[in-house]
Short mmCIF file of C-alpha atoms in Angstrom, two decimals:
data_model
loop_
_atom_site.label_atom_id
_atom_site.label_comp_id
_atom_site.label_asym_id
_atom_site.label_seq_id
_atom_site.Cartn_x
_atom_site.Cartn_y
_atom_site.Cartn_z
CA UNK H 1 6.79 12.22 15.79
CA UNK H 2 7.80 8.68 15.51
CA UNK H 3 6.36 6.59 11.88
CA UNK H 4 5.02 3.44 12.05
CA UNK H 5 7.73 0.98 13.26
CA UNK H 6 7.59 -2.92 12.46
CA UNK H 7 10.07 -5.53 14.66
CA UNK H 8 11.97 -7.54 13.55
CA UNK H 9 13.34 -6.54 10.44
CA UNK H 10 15.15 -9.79 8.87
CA UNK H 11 13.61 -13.31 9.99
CA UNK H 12 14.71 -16.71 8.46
CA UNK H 13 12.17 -19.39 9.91
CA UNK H 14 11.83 -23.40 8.64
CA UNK H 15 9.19 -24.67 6.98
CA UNK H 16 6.14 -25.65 9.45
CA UNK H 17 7.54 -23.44 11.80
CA UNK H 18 5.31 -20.05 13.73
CA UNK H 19 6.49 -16.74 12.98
CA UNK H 20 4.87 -13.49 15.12
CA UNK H 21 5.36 -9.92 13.69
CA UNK H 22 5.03 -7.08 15.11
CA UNK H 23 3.98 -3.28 14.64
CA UNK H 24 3.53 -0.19 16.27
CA UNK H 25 1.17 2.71 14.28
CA UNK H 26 2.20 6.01 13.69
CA UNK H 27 0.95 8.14 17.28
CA UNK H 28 -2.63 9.60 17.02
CA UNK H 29 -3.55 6.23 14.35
CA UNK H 30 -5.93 3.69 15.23
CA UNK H 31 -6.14 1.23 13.04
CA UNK H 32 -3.43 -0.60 11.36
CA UNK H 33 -3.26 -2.88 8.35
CA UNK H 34 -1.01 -5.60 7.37
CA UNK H 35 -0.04 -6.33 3.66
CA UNK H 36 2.15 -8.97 2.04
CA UNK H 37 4.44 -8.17 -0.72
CA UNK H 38 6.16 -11.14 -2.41
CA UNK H 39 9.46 -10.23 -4.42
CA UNK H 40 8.15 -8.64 -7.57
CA UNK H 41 4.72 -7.93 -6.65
CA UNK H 42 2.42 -5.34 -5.77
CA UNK H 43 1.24 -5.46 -1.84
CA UNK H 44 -1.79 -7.44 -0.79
CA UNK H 45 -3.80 -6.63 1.83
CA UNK H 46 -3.68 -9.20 4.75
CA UNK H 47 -6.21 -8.06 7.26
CA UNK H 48 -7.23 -4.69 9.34
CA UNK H 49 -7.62 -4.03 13.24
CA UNK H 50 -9.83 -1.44 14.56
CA UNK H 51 -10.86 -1.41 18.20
CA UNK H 52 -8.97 -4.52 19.05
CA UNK H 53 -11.13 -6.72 16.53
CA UNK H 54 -10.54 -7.54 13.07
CA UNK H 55 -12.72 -5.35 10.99
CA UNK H 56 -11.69 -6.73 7.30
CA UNK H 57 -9.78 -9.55 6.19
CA UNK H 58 -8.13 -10.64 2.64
CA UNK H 59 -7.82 -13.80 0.84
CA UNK H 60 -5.66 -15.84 2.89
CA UNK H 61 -6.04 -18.75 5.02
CA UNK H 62 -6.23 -19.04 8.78
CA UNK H 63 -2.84 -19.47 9.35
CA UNK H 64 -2.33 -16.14 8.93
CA UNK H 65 -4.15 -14.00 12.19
CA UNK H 66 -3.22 -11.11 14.41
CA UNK H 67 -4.44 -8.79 17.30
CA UNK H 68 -4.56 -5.57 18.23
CA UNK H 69 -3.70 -4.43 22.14
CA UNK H 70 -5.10 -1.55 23.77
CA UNK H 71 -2.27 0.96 22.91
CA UNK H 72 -2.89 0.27 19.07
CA UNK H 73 -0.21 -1.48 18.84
CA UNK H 74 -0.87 -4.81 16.81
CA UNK H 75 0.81 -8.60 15.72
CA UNK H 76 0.96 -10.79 12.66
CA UNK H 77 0.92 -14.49 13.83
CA UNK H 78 1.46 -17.07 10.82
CA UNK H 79 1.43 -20.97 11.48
CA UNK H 80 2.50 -23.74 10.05
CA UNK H 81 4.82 -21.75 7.34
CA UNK H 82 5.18 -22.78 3.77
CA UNK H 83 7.61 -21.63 1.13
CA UNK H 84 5.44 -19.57 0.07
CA UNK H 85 4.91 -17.35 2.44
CA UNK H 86 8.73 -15.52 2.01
CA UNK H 87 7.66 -12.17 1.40
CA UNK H 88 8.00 -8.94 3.25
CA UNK H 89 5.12 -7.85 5.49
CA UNK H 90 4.24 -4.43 5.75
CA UNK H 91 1.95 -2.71 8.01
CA UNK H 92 0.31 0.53 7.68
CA UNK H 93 -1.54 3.04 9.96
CA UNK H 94 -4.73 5.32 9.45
CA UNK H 95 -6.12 8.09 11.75
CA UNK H 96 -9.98 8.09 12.25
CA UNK H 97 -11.15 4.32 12.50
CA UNK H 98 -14.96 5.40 11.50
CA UNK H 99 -13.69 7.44 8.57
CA UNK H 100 -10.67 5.59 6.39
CA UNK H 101 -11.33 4.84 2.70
CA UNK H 102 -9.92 7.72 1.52
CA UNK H 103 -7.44 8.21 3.99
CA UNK H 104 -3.81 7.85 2.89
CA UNK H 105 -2.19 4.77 5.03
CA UNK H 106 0.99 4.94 6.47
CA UNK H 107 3.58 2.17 5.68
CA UNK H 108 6.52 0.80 8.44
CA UNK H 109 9.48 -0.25 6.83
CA UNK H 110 8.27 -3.90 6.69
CA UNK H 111 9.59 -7.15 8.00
CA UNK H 112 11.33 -9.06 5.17
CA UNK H 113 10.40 -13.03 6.05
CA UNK H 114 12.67 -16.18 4.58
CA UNK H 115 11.17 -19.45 4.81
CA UNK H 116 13.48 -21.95 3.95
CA UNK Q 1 -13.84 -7.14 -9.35
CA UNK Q 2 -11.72 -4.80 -8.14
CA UNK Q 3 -8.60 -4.51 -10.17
CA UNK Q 4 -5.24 -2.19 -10.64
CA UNK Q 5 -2.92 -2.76 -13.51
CA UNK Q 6 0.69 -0.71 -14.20
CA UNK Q 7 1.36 -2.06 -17.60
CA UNK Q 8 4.53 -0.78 -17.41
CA UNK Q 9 6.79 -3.10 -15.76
CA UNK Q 10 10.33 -1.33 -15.46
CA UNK Q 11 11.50 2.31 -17.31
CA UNK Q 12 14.19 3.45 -17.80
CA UNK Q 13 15.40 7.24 -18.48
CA UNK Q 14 18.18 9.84 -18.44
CA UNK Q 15 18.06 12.81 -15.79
CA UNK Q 16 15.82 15.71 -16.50
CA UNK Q 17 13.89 13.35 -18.52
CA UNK Q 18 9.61 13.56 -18.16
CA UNK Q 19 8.40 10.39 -17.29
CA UNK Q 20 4.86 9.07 -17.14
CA UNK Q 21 3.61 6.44 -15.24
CA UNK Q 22 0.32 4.22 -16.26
CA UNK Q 23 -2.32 2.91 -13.87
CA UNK Q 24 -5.42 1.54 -15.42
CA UNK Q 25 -8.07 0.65 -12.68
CA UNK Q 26 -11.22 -1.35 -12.62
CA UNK Q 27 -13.99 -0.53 -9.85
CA UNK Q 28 -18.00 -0.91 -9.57
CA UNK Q 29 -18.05 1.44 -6.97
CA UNK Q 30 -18.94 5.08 -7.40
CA UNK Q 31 -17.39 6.71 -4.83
CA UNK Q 32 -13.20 5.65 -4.23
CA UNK Q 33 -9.85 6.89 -3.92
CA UNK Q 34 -6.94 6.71 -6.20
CA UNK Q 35 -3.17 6.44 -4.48
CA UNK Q 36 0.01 6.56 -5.97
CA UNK Q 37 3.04 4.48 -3.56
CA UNK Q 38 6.36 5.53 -3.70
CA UNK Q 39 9.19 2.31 -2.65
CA UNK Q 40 12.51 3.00 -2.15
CA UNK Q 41 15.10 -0.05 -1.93
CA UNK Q 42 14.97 0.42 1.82
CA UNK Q 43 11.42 -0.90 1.46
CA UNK Q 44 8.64 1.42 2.85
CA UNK Q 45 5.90 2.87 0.66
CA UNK Q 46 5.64 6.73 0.71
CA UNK Q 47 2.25 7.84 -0.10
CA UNK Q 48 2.90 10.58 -2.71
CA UNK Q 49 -0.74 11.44 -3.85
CA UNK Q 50 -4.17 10.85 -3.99
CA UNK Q 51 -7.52 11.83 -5.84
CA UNK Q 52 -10.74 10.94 -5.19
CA UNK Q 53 -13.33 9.57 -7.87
CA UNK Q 54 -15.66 13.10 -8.14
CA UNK Q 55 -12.46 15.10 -9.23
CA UNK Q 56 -11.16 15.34 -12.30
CA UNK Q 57 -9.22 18.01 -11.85
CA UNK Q 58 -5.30 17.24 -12.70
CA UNK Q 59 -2.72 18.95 -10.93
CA UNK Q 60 0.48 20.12 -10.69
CA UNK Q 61 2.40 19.86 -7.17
CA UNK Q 62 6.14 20.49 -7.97
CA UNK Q 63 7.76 18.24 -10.28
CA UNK Q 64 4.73 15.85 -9.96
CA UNK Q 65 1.45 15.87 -11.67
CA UNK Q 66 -1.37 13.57 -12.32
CA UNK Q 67 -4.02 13.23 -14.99
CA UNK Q 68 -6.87 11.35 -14.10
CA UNK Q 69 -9.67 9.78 -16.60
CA UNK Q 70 -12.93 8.43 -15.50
CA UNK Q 71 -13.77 7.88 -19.18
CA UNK Q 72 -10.93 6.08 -19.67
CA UNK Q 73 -10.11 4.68 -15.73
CA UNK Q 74 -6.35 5.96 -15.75
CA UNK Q 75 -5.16 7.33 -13.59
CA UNK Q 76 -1.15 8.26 -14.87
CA UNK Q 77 1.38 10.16 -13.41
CA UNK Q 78 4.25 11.96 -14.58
CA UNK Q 79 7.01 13.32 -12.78
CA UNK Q 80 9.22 16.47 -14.87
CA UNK Q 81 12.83 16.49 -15.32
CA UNK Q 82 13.33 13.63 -13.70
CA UNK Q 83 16.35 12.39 -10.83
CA UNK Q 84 18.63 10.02 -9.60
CA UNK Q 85 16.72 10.27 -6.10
CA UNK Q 86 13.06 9.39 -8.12
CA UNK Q 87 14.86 5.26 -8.27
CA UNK Q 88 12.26 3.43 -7.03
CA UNK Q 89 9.40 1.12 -7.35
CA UNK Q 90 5.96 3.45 -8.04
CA UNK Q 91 2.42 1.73 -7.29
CA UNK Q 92 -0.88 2.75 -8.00
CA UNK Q 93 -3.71 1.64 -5.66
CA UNK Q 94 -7.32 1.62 -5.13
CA UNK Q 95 -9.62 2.50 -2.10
CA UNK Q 96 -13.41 2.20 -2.09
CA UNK Q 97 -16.06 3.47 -0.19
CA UNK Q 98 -18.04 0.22 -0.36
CA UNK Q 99 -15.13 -1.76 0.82
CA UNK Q 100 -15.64 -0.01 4.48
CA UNK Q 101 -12.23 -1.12 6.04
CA UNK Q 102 -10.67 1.02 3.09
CA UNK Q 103 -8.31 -1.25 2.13
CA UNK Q 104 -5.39 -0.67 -0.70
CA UNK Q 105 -5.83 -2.78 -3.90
CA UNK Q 106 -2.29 -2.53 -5.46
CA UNK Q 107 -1.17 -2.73 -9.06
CA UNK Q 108 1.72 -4.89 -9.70
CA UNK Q 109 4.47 -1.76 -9.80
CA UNK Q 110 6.53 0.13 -12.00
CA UNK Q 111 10.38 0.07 -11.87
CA UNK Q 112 12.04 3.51 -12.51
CA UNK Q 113 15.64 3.21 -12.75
CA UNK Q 114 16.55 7.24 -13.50
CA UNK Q 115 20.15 7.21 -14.67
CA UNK Q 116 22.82 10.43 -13.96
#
């Protein structure tokens, strides 16, 4: 039973530039989560798909958006990259899309991003 | 606000040491979830355990236990006799039931470094 897998792992992009991420859930999970950790920090939640739409969203600005495809499978697009937004990106997968706050999510290994 | 604070930035111990880890949280809802995260240097968080905000019940599971404090909102836990293997980054998060996509509010992380 494959985990939740996240492509690629390493990316160095330039400042300004688009970046696309990408994650598949663990099999028999529906919706999937993305999180940003910066070095040092505790992870912060991005945004969540359900059902192809985005169901909840975090504080951070448009540049940062996604979608979800039919097999659950689901992107992180950012635009016009800054410095800031090095981090790793980590998604996570939960079973049950009508039932989820107190189900335990299920992290990928995460796609560590470089901005220089 | 919702809010999750691990005073404890990095700890360091001996094998076969106890260990306790502190998670003070800060909810208005009623009804969540407490998590504790598990990250190992290769990145992805392991969800180790989780207790819900009507049980107060600590527990034992192996070398792991938990106590959990309404009165006080901690919610600490404490692995026995520590090992080399426990290394890692340990975060406590939140999930409420008002916030419906259940999403993880994490606290900042605590560095164990357990040394042979």
């Amino acid at each position: 039973d494959a985990g939740v897998t996240q492509s690629p792992t390493h990316l160095i992009k330039t400042r300004g530039q688009q970046v696309t991420l990408r994650c598949s859930p663990k099999s028999g999970h529906d919706t999937v989560s993305w999180y940003q950790q910066a070095l040092g920090q505790g992870p912060q939640f991005i945004f969540q798909y359900y059902e192809e739409e985005e169901r909840q969203r975090g504080n951070f600005p448009d540049r940062f958006s996604g979608h979800q495809f039919p097999n659950y499978s689901s992107e992180l697009n950012v635009n016009a990259l800054l410095l800031g937004d090095s981090a790793l990106y980590l998604c996570a997968s939960s079973p049950y899309g009508q039932v989820y706050y107190y189900y335990e999510q299920y992290f990928g290994p995460g796609t560590r991003l470089t901005v220089t | 606000a919702q809010k999750v604070t691990q005073a404890q930035t990095e700890i360091s111990v001996v094998e076969k040491e106890d260990v306790t880890l502190d998670c003070v949280y800060e909810t208005r809802d009623t009804t969540y979830y407490l998590f504790w995260y598990k990250q190992p240097p290769s990145g992805e968080l392991v969800f180790l355990i989780r207790r819900n905000s009507f049980d107060e019940q600590n527990e034992i599971s192996g070398r792991y236990s938990w106590n959990f404090q309404k009165s006080t909102s901690s919610f600490n836990f404490t692995i026995t006799a520590s090992q080399v293997v426990d290394s890692a980054v340990y975060f406590c998060a939140l999930s409420e039931k008002d916030n419906q996509g259940g999403k993880l509010i994490f606290g900042q992380g605590t560095e164990l470094s357990v040394k042979p």
